[in-house]
Tab-separated table of C-alpha atoms in Angstrom:
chain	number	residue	atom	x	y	z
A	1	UNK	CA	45.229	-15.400	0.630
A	2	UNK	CA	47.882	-14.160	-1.363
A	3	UNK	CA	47.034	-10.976	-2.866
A	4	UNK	CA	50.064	-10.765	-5.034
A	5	UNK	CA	49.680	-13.511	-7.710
A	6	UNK	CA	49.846	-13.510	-10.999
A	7	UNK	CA	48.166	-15.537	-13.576
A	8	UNK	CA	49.492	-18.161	-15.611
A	9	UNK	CA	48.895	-17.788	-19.491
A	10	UNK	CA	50.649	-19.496	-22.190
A	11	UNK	CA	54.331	-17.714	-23.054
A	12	UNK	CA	54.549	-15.614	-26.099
A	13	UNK	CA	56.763	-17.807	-28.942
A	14	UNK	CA	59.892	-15.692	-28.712
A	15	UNK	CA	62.044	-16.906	-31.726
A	16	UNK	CA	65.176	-15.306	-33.719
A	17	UNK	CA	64.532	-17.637	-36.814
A	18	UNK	CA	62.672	-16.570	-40.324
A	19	UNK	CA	58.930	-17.798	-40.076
A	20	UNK	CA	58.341	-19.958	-42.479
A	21	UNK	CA	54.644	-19.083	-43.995
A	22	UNK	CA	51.985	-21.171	-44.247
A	23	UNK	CA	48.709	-20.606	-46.471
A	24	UNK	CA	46.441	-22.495	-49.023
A	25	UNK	CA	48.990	-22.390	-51.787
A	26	UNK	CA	51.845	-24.255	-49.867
A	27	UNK	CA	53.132	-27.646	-50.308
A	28	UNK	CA	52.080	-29.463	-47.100
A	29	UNK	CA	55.303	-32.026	-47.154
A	30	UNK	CA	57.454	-29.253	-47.158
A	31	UNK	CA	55.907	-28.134	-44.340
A	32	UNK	CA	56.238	-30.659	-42.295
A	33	UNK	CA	59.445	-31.365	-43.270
A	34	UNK	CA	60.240	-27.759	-41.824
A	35	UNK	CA	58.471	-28.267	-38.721
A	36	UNK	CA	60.642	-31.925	-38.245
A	37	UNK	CA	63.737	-29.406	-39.020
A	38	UNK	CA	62.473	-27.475	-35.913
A	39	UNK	CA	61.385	-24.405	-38.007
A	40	UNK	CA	58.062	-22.240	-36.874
A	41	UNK	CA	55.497	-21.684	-39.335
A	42	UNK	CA	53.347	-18.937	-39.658
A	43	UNK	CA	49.597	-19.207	-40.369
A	44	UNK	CA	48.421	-16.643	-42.612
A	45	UNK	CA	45.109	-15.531	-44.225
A	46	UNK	CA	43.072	-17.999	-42.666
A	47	UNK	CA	42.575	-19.330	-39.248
A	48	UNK	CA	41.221	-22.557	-41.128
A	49	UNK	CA	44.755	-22.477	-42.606
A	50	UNK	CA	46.178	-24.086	-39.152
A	51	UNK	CA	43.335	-26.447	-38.243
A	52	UNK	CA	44.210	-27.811	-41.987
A	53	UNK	CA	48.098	-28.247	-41.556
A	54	UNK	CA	47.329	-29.981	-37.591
A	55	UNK	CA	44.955	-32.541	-39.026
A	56	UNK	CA	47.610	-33.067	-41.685
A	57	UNK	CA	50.526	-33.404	-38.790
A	58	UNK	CA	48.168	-36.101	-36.916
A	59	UNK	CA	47.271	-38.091	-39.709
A	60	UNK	CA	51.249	-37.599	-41.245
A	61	UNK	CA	52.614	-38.607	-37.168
A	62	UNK	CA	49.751	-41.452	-37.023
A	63	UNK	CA	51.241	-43.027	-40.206
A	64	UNK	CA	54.417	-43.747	-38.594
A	65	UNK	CA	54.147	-43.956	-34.995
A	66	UNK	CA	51.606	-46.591	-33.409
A	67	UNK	CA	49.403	-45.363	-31.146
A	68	UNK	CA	47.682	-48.098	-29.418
A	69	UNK	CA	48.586	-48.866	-26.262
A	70	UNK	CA	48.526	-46.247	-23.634
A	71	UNK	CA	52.627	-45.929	-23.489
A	72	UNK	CA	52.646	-45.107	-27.576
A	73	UNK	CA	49.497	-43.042	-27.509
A	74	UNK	CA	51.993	-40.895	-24.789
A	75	UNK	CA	54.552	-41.020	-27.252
A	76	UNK	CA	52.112	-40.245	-29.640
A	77	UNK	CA	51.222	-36.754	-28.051
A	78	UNK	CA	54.641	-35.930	-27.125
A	79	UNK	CA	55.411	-36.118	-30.987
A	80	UNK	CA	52.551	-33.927	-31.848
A	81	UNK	CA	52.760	-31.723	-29.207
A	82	UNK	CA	56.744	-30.677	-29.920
A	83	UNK	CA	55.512	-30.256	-34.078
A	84	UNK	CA	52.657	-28.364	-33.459
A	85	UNK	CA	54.072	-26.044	-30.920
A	86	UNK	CA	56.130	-24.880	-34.194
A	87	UNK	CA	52.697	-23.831	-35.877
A	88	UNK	CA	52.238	-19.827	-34.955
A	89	UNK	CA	49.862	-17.384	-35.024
A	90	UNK	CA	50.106	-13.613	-34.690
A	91	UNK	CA	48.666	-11.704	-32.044
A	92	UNK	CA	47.713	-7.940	-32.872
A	93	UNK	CA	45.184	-5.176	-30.404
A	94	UNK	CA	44.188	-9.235	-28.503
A	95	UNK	CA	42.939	-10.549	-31.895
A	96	UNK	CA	44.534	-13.372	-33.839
A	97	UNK	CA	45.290	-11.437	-36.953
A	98	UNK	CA	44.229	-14.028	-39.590
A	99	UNK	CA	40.487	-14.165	-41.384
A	100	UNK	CA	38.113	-15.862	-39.529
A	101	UNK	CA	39.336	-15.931	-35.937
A	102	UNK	CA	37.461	-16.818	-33.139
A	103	UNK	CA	37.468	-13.606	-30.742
A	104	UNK	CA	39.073	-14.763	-27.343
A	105	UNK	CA	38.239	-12.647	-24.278
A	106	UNK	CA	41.857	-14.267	-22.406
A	107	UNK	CA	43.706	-12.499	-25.112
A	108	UNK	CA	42.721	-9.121	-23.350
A	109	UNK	CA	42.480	-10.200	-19.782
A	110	UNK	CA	45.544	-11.923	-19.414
A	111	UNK	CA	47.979	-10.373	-22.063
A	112	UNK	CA	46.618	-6.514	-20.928
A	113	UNK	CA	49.584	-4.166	-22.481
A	114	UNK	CA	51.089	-6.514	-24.752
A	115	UNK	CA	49.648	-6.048	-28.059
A	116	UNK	CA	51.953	-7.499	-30.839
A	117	UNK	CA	53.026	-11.249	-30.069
A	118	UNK	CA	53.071	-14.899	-31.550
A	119	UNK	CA	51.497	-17.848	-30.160
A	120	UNK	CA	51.171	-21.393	-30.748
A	121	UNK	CA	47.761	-22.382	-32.530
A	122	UNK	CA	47.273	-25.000	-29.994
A	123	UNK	CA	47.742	-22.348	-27.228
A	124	UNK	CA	45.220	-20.484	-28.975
A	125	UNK	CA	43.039	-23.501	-29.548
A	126	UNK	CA	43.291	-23.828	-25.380
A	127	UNK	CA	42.845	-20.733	-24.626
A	128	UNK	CA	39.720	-20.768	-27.069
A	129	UNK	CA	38.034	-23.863	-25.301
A	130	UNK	CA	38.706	-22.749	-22.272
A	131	UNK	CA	36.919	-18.857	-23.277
A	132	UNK	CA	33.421	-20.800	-24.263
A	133	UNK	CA	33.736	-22.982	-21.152
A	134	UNK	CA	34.402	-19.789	-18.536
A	135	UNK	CA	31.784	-17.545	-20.579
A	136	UNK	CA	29.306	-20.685	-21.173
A	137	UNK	CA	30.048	-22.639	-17.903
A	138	UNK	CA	29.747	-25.988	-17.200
A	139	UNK	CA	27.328	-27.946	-15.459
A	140	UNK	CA	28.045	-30.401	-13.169
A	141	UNK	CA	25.454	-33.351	-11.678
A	142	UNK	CA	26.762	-33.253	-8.514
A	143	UNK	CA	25.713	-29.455	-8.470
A	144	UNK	CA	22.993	-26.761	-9.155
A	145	UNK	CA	24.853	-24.187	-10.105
A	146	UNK	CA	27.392	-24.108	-13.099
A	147	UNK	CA	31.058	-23.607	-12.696
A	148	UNK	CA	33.028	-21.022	-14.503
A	149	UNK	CA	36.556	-22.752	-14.773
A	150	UNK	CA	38.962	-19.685	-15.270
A	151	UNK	CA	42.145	-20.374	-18.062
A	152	UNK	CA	44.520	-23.053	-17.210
A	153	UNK	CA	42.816	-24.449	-14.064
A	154	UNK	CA	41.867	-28.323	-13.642
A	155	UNK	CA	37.784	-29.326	-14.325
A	156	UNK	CA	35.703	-32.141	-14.160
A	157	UNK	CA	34.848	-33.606	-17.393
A	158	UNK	CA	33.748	-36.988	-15.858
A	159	UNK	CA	31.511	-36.915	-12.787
A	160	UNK	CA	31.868	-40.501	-11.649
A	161	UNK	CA	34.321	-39.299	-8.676
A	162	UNK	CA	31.948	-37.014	-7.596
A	163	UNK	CA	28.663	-38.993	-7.700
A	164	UNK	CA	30.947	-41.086	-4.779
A	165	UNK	CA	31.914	-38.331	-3.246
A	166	UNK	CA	28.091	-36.947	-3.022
A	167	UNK	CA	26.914	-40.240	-1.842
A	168	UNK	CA	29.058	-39.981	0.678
A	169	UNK	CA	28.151	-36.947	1.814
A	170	UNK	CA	24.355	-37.516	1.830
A	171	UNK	CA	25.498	-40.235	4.328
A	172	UNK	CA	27.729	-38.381	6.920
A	173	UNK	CA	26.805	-37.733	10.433
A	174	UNK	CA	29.759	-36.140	11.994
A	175	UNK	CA	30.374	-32.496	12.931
A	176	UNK	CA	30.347	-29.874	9.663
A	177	UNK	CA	32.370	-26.833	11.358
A	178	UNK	CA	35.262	-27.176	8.971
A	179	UNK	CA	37.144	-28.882	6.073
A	180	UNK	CA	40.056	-28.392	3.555
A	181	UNK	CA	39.635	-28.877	0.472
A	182	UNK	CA	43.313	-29.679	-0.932
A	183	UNK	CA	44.172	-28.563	-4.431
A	184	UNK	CA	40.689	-26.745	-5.019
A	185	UNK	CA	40.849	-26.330	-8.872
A	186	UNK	CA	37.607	-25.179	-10.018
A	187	UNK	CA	35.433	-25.488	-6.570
A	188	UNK	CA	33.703	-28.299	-7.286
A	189	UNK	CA	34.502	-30.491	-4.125
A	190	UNK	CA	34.091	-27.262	-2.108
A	191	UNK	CA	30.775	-26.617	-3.797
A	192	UNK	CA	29.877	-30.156	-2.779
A	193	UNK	CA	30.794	-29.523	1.120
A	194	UNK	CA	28.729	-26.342	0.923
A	195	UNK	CA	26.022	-27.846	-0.623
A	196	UNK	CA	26.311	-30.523	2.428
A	197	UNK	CA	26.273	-27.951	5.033
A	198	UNK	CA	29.835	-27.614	5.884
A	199	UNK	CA	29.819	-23.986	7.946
A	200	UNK	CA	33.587	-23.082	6.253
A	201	UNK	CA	35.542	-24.668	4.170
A	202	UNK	CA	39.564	-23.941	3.365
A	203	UNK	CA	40.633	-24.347	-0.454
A	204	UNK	CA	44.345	-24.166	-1.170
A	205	UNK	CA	45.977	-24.785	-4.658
A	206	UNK	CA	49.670	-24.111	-6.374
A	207	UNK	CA	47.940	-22.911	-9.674
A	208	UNK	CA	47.117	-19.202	-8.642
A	209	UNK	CA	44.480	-19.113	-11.969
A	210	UNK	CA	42.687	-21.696	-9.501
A	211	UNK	CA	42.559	-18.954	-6.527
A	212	UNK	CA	41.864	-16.301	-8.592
A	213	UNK	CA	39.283	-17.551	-11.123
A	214	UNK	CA	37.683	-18.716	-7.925
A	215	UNK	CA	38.046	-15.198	-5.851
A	216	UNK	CA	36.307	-13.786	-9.389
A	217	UNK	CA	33.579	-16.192	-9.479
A	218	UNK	CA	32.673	-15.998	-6.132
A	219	UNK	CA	32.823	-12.114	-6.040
A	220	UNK	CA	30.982	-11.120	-2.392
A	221	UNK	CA	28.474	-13.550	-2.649
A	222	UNK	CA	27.945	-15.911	0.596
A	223	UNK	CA	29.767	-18.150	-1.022
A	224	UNK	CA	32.745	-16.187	-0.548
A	225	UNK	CA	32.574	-16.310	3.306
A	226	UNK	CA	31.757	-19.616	3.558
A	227	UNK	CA	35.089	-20.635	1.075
A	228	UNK	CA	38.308	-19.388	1.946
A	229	UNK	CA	41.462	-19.719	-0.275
A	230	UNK	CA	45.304	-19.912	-0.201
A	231	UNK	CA	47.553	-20.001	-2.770
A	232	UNK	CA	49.771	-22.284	-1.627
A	233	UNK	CA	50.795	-26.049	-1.405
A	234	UNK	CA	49.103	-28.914	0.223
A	235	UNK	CA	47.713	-27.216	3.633
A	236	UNK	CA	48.852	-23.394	3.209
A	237	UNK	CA	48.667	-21.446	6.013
A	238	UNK	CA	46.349	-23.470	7.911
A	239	UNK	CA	47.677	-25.746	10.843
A	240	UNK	CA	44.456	-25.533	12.923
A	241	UNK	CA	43.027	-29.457	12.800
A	242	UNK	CA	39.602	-29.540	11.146
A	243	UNK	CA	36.798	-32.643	11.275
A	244	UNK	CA	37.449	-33.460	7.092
A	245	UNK	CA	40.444	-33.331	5.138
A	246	UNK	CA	39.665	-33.629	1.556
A	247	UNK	CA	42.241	-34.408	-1.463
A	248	UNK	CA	41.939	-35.006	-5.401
A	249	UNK	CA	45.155	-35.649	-6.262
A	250	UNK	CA	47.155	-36.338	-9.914
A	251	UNK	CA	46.433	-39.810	-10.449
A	252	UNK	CA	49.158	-40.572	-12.366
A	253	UNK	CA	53.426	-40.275	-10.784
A	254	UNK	CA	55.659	-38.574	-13.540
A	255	UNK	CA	57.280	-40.512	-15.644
A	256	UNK	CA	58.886	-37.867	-18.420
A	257	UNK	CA	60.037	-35.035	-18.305
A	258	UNK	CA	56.670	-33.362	-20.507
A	259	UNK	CA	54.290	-34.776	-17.553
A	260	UNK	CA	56.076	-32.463	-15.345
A	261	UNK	CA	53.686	-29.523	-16.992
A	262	UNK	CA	50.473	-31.126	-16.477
A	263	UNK	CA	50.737	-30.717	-12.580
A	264	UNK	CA	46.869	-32.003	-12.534
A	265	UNK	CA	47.306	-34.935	-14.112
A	266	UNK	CA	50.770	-36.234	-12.719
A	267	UNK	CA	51.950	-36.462	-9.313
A	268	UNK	CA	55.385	-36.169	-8.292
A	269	UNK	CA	56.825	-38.297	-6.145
A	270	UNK	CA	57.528	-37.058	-3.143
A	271	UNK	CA	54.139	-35.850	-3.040
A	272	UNK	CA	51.703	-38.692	-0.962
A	273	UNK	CA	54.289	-39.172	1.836
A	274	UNK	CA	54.292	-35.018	2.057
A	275	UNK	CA	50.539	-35.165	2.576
A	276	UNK	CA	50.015	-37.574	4.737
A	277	UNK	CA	52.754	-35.812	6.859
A	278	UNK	CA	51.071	-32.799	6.919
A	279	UNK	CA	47.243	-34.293	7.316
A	280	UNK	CA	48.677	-36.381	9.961
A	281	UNK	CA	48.602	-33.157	12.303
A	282	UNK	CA	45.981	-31.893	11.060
A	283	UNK	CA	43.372	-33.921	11.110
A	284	UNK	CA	41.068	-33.894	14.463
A	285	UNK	CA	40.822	-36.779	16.621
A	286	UNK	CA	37.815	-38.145	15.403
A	287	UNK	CA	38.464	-36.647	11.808
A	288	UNK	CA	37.855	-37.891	8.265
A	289	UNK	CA	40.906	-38.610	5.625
A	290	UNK	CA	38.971	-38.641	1.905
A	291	UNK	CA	41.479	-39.404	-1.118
A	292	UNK	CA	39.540	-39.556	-4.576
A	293	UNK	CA	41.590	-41.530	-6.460
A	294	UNK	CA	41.953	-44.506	-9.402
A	295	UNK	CA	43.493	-47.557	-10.496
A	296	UNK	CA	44.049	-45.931	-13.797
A	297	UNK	CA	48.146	-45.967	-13.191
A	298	UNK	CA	47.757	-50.182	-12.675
A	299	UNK	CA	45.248	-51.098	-14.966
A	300	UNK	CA	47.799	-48.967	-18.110
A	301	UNK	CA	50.830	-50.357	-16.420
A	302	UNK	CA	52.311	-46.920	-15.688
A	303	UNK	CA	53.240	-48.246	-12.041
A	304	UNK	CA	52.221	-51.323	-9.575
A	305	UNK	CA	52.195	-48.697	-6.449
A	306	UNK	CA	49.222	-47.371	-5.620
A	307	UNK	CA	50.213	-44.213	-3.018
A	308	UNK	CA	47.079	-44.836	-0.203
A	309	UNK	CA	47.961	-48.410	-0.192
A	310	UNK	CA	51.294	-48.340	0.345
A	311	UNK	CA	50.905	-45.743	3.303
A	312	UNK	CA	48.214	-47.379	4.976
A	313	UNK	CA	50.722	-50.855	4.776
A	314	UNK	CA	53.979	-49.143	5.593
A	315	UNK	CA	53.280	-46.536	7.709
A	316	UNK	CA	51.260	-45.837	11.466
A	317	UNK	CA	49.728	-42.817	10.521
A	318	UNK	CA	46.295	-43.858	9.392
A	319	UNK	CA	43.742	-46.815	9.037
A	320	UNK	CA	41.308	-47.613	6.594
A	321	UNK	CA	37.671	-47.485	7.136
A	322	UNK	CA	36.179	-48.281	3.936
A	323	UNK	CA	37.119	-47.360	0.289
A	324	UNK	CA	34.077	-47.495	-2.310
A	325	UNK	CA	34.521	-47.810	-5.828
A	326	UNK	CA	32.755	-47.296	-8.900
A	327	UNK	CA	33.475	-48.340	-12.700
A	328	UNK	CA	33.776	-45.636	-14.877
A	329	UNK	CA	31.724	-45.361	-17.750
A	330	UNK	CA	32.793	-46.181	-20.669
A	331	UNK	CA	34.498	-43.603	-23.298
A	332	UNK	CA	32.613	-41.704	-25.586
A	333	UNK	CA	32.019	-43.119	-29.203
A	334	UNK	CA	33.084	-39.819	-30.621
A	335	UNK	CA	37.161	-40.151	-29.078
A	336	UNK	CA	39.965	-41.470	-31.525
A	337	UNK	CA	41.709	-43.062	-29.022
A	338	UNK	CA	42.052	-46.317	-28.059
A	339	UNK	CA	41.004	-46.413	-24.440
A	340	UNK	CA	40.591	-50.455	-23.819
A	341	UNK	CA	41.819	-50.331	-20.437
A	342	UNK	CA	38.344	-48.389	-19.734
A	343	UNK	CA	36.593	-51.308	-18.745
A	344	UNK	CA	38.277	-51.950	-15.968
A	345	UNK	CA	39.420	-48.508	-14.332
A	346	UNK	CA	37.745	-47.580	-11.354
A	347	UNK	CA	37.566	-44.506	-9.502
A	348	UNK	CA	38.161	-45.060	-5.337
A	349	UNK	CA	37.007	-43.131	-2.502
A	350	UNK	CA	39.510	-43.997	0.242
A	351	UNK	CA	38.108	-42.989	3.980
A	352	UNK	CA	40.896	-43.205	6.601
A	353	UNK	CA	40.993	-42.081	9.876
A	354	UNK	CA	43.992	-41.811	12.601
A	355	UNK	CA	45.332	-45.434	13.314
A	356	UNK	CA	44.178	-46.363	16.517
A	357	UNK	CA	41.761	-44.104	17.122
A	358	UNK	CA	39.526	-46.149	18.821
């Protein structure tokens, strides 16, 4: 593994403009006409202050925009997302120097010898979910232990993919002397192959908070020498073949410019054909291909391709040998969006194996 990396952690709002100020006494219009003029605003005296003006900026951008179908509700958060990325807060000795601040451990660990800066309130609103879920943890069905998912790194908030993945598992019969785990985010699919007996399993990922949240979690337990990481893309550094290749990709393909920051949710193109590539040679002869994926980029009409279908039809690399599939359940009465398509998305487990390989 890498030993040199560096965490990511939301940028510091650099900005050479006066702050507009923003407290209980200020005319919300004007200050959202400010933020549509591309001016920051400052939050002061009370952290409250900002959660007021946001839920004023949604209900304001709501008014205007429609946000039904899954191509506005994008549009929708792209709107929001440039406005409110204009609302600031100040940072001072790691504390958010308002009245009634929550008290964020990443503003020490990440930021250590920077003690004056700005920051968006929805970075600090991230950065504040994601303190209570790394301090709290998470629990997971599919495991017995929580996971601690460090700042910025990709968890499970729906375990329908992984009940598959378990079941599948629980069924297996072939050899358990390796796998690679592709894209490892917080551990949970290596957990799984632990859990299952695997002897080692290899964990690579291109978001080094993924490798190192995971190095701290792990500390020198046994896990630790039964997971080894690599900060690194698709396979790393290993070219050795292994029995199981496992990969839970993006399951959407870019398609603007502000997916190309959300590298867990969106895929770029030229990633399946790189993968298979690269599993091609590494997969043993008798080895197992798993791809968790979704219809969720058909059933919202964000593409007709579906990446393991069009490689298994166009190319000689691998065969199918059964996918499984399971509806998701559906959304939660407590979300404000409109999530219709819901009733019909399906997560996939896609087992292929080399073509030809009998």
């Amino acid at each position: 593994m890498n030993t040199e990396i560096n965490a990511h952690k939301p940028a510091p709002f650099v900005t050479g403009k006066r702050l507009e100020v923003f407290n209980l006494s200020t005319e919300i219009k004007k200050t959202i006409q400010a933020l549509e003029a591309g001016k920051p605003v400052l939050i002061a005296d009370y952290y409250s202050n900002g959660v007021l003006l946001l839920k004023e900026l949604q209900q304001y951008l709501k008014s205007k925009m429609p946000h039904k179908t899954f191509q506005e509700q994008r549009e929708y958060r792209a709107a929001y997302h440039k406005l409110s990325n204009l609302i600031l807060l100040e940072i001072i000795n790691y504390k958010i120097d308002v009245k009634k601040a929550p008290a964020i451990g990443w503003l020490e660990k990440l930021y250590t010898g920077n003690t004056n800066f700005l920051l968006t309130f929805p970075q600090v609103q991230g950065l504040n979910s994601s303190w209570q879920w790394y301090q709290n943890g998470i629990s997971v069905p599919t495991l017995r232990n929580k996971i601690h998912p460090y700042y910025g790194v990709y968890f499970p908030t729906r375990f329908d993919h992984l009940s598959v993945f378990d079941n599948w598992l629980k069924r297996y019969e072939g050899p358990k002397k390796s796998a690679i785990d592709i894209g490892v985010g917080s551990g949970a699919l290596s957990f799984q192959l632990v859990g299952h007996g695997f002897q080692k399993v290899y964990g690579t990922d291109i978001n080094p908070n993924a490798i190192i949240g995971l190095t701290e979690f792990m500390g020198d337990t046994k896990l630790s020498r039964k997971i080894e990481l690599d900060h690194a893309p698709l396979f790393g550094k290993w070219d050795k073949q292994t029995e199981l290749i496992v990969f839970n990709p993006p399951w959407l393909p870019i398609s603007s410019e502000n997916d190309r920051t959300d590298k867990a949710m969106y895929y770029p193109e030229e990633l399946f054909s790189e993968f298979f590539a690269a599993a091609k040679e590494r997969l043993a002869v008798e080895g197992k291909l798993l791809i968790l994926f979704s219809n969720l980029a058909q059933i919202t009409d964000v593409t007709n391709d579906h990446p393991i279908e069009s490689e298994i039809a166009h190319h000689d690399r691998f065969q199918l040998e059964r996918c499984y599939k399971k509806r998701v359940k559906a959304a939660s009465d407590k979300t404000t969006r409109e999530q219709n398509w819901r009733a019909s998305e399906e997560v996939e487990l896609w087992v292929l194996v080399h073509k030809n390989s009998d």
